[in-house]
CSV table of N, CA and C in Angstrom, one decimal:
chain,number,residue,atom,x,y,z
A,1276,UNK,N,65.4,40.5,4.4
A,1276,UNK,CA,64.2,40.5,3.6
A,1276,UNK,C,63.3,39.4,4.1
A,1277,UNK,N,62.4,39.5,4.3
A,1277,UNK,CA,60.7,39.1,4.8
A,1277,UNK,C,60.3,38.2,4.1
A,1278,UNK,N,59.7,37.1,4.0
A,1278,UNK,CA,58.9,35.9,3.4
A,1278,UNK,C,57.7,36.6,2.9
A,1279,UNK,N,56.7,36.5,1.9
A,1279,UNK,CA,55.9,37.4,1.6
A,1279,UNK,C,54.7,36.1,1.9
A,1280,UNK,N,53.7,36.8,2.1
A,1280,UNK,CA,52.4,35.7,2.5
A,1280,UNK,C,51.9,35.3,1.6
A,1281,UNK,N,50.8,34.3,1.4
A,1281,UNK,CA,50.4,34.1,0.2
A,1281,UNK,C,49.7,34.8,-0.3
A,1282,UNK,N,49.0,35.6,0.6
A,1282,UNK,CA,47.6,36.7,-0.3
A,1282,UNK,C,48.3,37.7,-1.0
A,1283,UNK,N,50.0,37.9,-0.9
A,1283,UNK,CA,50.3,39.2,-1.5
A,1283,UNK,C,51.1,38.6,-2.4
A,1284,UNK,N,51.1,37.4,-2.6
A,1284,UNK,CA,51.9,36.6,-3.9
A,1284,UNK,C,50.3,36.4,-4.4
A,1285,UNK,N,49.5,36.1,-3.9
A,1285,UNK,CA,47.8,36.1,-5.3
A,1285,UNK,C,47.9,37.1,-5.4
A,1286,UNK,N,48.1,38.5,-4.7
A,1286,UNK,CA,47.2,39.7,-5.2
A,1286,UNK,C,48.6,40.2,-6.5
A,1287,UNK,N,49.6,39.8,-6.2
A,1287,UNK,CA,50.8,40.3,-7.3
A,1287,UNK,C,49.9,39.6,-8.4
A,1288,UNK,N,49.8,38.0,-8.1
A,1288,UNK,CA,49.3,37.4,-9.5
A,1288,UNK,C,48.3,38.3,-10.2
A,1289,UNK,N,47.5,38.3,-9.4
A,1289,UNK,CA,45.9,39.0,-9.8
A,1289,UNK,C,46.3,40.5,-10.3
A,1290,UNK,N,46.9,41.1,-10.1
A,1290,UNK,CA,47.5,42.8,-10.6
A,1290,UNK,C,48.1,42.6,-11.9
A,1291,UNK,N,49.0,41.7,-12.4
A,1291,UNK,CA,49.7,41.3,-13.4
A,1291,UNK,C,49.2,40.8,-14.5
A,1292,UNK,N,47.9,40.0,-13.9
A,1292,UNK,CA,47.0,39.3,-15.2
A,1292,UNK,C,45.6,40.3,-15.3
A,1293,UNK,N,45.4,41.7,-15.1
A,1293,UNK,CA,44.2,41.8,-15.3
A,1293,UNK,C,44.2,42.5,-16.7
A,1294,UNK,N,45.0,42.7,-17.5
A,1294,UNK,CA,44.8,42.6,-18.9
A,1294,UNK,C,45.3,41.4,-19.7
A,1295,UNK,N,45.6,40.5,-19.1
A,1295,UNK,CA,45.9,39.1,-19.7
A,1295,UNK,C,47.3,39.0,-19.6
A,1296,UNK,N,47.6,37.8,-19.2
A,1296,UNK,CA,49.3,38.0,-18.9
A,1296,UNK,C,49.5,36.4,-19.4
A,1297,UNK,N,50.6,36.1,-19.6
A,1297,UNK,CA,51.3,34.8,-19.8
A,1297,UNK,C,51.8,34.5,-18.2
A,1298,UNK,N,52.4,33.0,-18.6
A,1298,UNK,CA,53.1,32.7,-17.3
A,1298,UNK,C,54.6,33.3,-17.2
A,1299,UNK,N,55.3,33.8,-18.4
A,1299,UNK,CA,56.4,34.7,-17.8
A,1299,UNK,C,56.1,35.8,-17.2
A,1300,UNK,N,55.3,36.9,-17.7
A,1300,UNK,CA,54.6,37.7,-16.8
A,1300,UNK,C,54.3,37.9,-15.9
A,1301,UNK,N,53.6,36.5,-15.2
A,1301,UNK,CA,53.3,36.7,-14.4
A,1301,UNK,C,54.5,35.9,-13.0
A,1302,UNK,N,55.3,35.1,-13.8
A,1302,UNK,CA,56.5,35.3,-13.3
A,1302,UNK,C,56.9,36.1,-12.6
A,1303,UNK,N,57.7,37.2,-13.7
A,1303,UNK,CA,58.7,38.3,-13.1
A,1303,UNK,C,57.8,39.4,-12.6
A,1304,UNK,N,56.8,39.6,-12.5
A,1304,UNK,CA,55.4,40.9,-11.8
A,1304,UNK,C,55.5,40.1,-10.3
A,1305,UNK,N,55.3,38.9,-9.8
A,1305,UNK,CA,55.2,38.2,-9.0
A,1305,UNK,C,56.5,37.7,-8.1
A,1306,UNK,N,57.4,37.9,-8.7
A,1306,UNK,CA,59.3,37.6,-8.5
A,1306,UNK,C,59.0,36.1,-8.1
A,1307,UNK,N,58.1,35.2,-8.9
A,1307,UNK,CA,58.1,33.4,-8.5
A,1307,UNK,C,58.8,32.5,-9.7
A,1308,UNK,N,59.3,31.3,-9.2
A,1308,UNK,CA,59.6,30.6,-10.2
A,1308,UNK,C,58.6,30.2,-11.1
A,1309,UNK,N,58.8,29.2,-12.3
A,1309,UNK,CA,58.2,28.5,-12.7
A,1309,UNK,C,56.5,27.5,-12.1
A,1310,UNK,N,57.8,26.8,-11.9
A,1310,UNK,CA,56.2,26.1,-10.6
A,1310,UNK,C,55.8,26.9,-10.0
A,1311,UNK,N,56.3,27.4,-8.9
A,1311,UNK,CA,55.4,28.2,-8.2
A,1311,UNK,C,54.3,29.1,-8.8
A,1312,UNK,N,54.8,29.9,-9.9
A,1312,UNK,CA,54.0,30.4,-10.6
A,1312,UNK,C,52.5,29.8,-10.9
A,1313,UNK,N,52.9,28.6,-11.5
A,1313,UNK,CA,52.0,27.2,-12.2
A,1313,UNK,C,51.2,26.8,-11.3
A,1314,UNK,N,51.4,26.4,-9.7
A,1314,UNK,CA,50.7,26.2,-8.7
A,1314,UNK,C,49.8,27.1,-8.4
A,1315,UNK,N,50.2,29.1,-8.2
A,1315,UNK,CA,49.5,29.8,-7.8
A,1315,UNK,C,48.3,29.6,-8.9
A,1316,UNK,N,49.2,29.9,-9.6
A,1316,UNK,CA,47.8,30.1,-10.9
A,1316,UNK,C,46.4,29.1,-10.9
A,1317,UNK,N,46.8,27.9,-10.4
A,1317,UNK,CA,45.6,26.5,-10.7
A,1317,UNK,C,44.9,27.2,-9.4
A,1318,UNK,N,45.8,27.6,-8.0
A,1318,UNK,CA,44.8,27.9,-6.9
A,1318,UNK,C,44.0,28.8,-7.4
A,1319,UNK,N,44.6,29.8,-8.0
A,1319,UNK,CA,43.7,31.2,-8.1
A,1319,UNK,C,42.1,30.3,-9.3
A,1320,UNK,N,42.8,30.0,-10.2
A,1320,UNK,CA,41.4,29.5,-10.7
A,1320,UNK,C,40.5,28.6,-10.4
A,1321,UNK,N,40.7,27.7,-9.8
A,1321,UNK,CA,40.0,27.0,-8.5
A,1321,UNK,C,39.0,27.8,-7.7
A,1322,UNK,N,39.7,28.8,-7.3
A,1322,UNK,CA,39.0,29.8,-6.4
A,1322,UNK,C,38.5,30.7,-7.6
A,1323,UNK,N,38.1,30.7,-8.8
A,1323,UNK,CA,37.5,31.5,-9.3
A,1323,UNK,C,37.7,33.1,-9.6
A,1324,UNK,N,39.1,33.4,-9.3
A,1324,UNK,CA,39.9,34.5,-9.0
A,1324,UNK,C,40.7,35.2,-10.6
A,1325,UNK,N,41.1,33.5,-10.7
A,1325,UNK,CA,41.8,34.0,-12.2
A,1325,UNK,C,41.2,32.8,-13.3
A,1326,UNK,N,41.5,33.2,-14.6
A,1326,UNK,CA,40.9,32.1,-15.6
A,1326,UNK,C,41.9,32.3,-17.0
A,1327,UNK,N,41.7,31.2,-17.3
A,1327,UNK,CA,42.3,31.4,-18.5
A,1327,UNK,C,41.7,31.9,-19.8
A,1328,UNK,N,42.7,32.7,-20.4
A,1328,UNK,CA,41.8,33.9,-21.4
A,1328,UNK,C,41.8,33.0,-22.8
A,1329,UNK,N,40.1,33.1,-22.7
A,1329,UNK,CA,39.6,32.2,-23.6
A,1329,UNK,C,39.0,33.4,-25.2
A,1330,UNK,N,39.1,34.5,-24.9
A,1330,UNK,CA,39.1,35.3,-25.2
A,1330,UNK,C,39.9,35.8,-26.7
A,1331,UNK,N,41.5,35.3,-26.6
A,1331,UNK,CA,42.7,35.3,-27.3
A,1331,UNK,C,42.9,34.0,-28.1
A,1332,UNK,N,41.8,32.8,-27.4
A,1332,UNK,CA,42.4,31.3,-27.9
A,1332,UNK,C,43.2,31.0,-27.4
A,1333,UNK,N,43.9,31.2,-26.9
A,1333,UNK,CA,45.3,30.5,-26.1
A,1333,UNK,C,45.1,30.2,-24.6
A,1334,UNK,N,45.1,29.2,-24.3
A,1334,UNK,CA,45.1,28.7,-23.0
A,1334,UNK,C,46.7,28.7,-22.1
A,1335,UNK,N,47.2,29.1,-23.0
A,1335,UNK,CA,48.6,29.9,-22.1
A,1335,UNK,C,48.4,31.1,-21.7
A,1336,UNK,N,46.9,32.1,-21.3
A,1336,UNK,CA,47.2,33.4,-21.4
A,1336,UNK,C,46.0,33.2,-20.1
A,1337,UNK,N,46.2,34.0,-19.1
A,1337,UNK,CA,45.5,34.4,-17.7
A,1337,UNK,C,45.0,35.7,-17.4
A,1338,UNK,N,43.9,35.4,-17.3
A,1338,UNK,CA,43.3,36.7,-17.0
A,1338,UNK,C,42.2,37.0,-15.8
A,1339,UNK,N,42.6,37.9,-14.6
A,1339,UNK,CA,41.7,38.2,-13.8
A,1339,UNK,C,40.4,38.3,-14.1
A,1340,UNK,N,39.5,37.6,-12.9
A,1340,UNK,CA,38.0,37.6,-13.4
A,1340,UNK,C,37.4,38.7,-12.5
A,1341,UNK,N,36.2,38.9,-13.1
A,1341,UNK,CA,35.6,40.2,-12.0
A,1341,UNK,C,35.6,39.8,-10.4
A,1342,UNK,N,35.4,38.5,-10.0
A,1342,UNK,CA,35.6,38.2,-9.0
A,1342,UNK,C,37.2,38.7,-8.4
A,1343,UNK,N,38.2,38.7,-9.2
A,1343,UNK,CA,39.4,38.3,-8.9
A,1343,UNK,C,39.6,40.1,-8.6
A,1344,UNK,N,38.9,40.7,-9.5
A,1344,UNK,CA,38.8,42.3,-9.3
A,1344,UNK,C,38.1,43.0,-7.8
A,1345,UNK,N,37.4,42.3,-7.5
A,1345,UNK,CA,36.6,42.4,-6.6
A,1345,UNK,C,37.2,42.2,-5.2
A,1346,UNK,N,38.1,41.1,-5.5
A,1346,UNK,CA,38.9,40.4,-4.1
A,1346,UNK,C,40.1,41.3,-4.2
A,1347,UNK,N,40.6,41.7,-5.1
A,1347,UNK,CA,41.7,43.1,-5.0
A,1347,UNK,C,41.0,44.3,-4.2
A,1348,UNK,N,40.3,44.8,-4.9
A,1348,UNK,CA,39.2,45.9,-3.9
A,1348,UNK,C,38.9,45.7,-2.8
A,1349,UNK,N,38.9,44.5,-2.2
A,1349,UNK,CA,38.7,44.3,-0.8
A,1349,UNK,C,40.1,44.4,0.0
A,1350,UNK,N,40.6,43.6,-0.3
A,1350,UNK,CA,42.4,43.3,-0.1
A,1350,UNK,C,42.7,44.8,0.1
A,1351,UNK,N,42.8,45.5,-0.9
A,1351,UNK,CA,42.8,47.1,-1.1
A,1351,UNK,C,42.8,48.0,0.1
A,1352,UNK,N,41.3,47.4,0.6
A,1352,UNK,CA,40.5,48.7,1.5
A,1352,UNK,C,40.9,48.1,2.5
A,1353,UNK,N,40.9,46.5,3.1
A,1353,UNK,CA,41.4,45.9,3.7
A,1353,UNK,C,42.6,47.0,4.9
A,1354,UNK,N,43.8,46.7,3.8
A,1354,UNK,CA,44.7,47.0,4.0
A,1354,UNK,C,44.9,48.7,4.2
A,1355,UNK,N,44.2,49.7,3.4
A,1355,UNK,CA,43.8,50.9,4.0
A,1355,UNK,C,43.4,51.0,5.1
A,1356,UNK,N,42.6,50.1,5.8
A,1356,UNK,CA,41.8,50.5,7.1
A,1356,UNK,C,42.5,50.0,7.8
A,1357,UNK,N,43.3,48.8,8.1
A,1357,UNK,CA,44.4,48.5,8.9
A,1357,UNK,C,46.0,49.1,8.9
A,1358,UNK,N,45.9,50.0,7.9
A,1358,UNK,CA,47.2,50.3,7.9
A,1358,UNK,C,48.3,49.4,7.8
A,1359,UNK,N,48.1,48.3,7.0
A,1359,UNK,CA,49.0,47.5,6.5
A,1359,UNK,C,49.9,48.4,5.8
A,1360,UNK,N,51.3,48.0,5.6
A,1360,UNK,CA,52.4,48.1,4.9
A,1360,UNK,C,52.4,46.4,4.3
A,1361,UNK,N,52.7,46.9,2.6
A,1361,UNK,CA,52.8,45.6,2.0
A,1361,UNK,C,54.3,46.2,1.2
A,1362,UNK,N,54.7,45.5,0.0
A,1362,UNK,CA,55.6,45.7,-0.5
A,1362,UNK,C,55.5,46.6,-1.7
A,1363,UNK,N,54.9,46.7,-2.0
A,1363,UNK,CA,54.0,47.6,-3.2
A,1363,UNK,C,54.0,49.3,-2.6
A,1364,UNK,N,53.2,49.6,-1.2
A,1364,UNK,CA,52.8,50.2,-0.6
A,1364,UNK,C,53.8,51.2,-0.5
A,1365,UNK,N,53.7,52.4,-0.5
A,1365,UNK,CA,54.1,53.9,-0.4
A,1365,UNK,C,54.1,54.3,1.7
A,1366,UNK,N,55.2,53.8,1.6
A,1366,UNK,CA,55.8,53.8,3.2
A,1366,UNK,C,55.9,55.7,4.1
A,1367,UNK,N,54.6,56.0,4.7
A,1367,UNK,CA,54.4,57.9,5.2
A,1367,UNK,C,55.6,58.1,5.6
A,1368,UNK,N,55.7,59.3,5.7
A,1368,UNK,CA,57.0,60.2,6.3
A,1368,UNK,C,56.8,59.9,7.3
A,1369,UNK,N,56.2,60.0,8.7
A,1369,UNK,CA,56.5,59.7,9.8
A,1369,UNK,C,55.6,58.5,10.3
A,1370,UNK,N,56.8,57.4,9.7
A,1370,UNK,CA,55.9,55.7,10.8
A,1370,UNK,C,56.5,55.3,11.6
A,1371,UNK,N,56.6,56.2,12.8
A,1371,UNK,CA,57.3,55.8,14.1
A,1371,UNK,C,56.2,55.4,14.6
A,1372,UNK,N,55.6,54.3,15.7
A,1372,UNK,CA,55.0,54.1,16.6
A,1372,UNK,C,54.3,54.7,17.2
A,1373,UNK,N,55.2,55.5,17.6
A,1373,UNK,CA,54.7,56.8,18.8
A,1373,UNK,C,53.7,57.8,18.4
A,1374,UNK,N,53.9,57.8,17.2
A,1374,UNK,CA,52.9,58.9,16.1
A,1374,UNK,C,51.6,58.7,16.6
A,1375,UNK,N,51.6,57.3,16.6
A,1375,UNK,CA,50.3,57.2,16.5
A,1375,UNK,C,49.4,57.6,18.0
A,1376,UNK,N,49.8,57.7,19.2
A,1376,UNK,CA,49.2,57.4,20.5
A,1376,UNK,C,49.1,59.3,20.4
């Protein structure tokens, strides 16, 4: 199994919280511990990506911001036009190399 990068540990975050998620939530959507969780989450709102849902009153609750929707959509097409495989991603019937030439 493969070390996963960090943009696909934000974009897990960012998928999990865009109806409002807690930090278990976005725990086990994310497969991160505690901290880690805790860490991503301060980066992502720093970067203006994720915020806390002020919305509910509860400052335990996270919620993707349109920005943070916006950077998924890119990441998205991104990854469409380069033909990334991520872990999420629906793997074609024929991805042999050679296919492609």
């Amino acid at each position: 199994m493969r070390n996963r990068q960090k943009d696909e540990i934000m974009r897990d975050i960012l998928y999990s919280a865009q109806g409002g998620a807690g930090i278990t939530k976005i725990m086990f959507h994310a497969y991160l511990t505690h901290g880690q969780a805790k860490e991503y989450t301060q980066l992502l709102i720093k970067s203006g990506l994720l915020e806390q849902d002020l919305e509910t009153g509860s400052l335990r609750q996270f919620r993707t911001t349109p920005k943070g929707i916006e950077y998924l959509g890119a990441v998205e097409r991104m990854s469409d036009m380069l033909a990334i495989e991520t872990r999420r991603a629906a793997k074609p019937d024929d991805a042999s190399p050679l296919s492609l030439l």
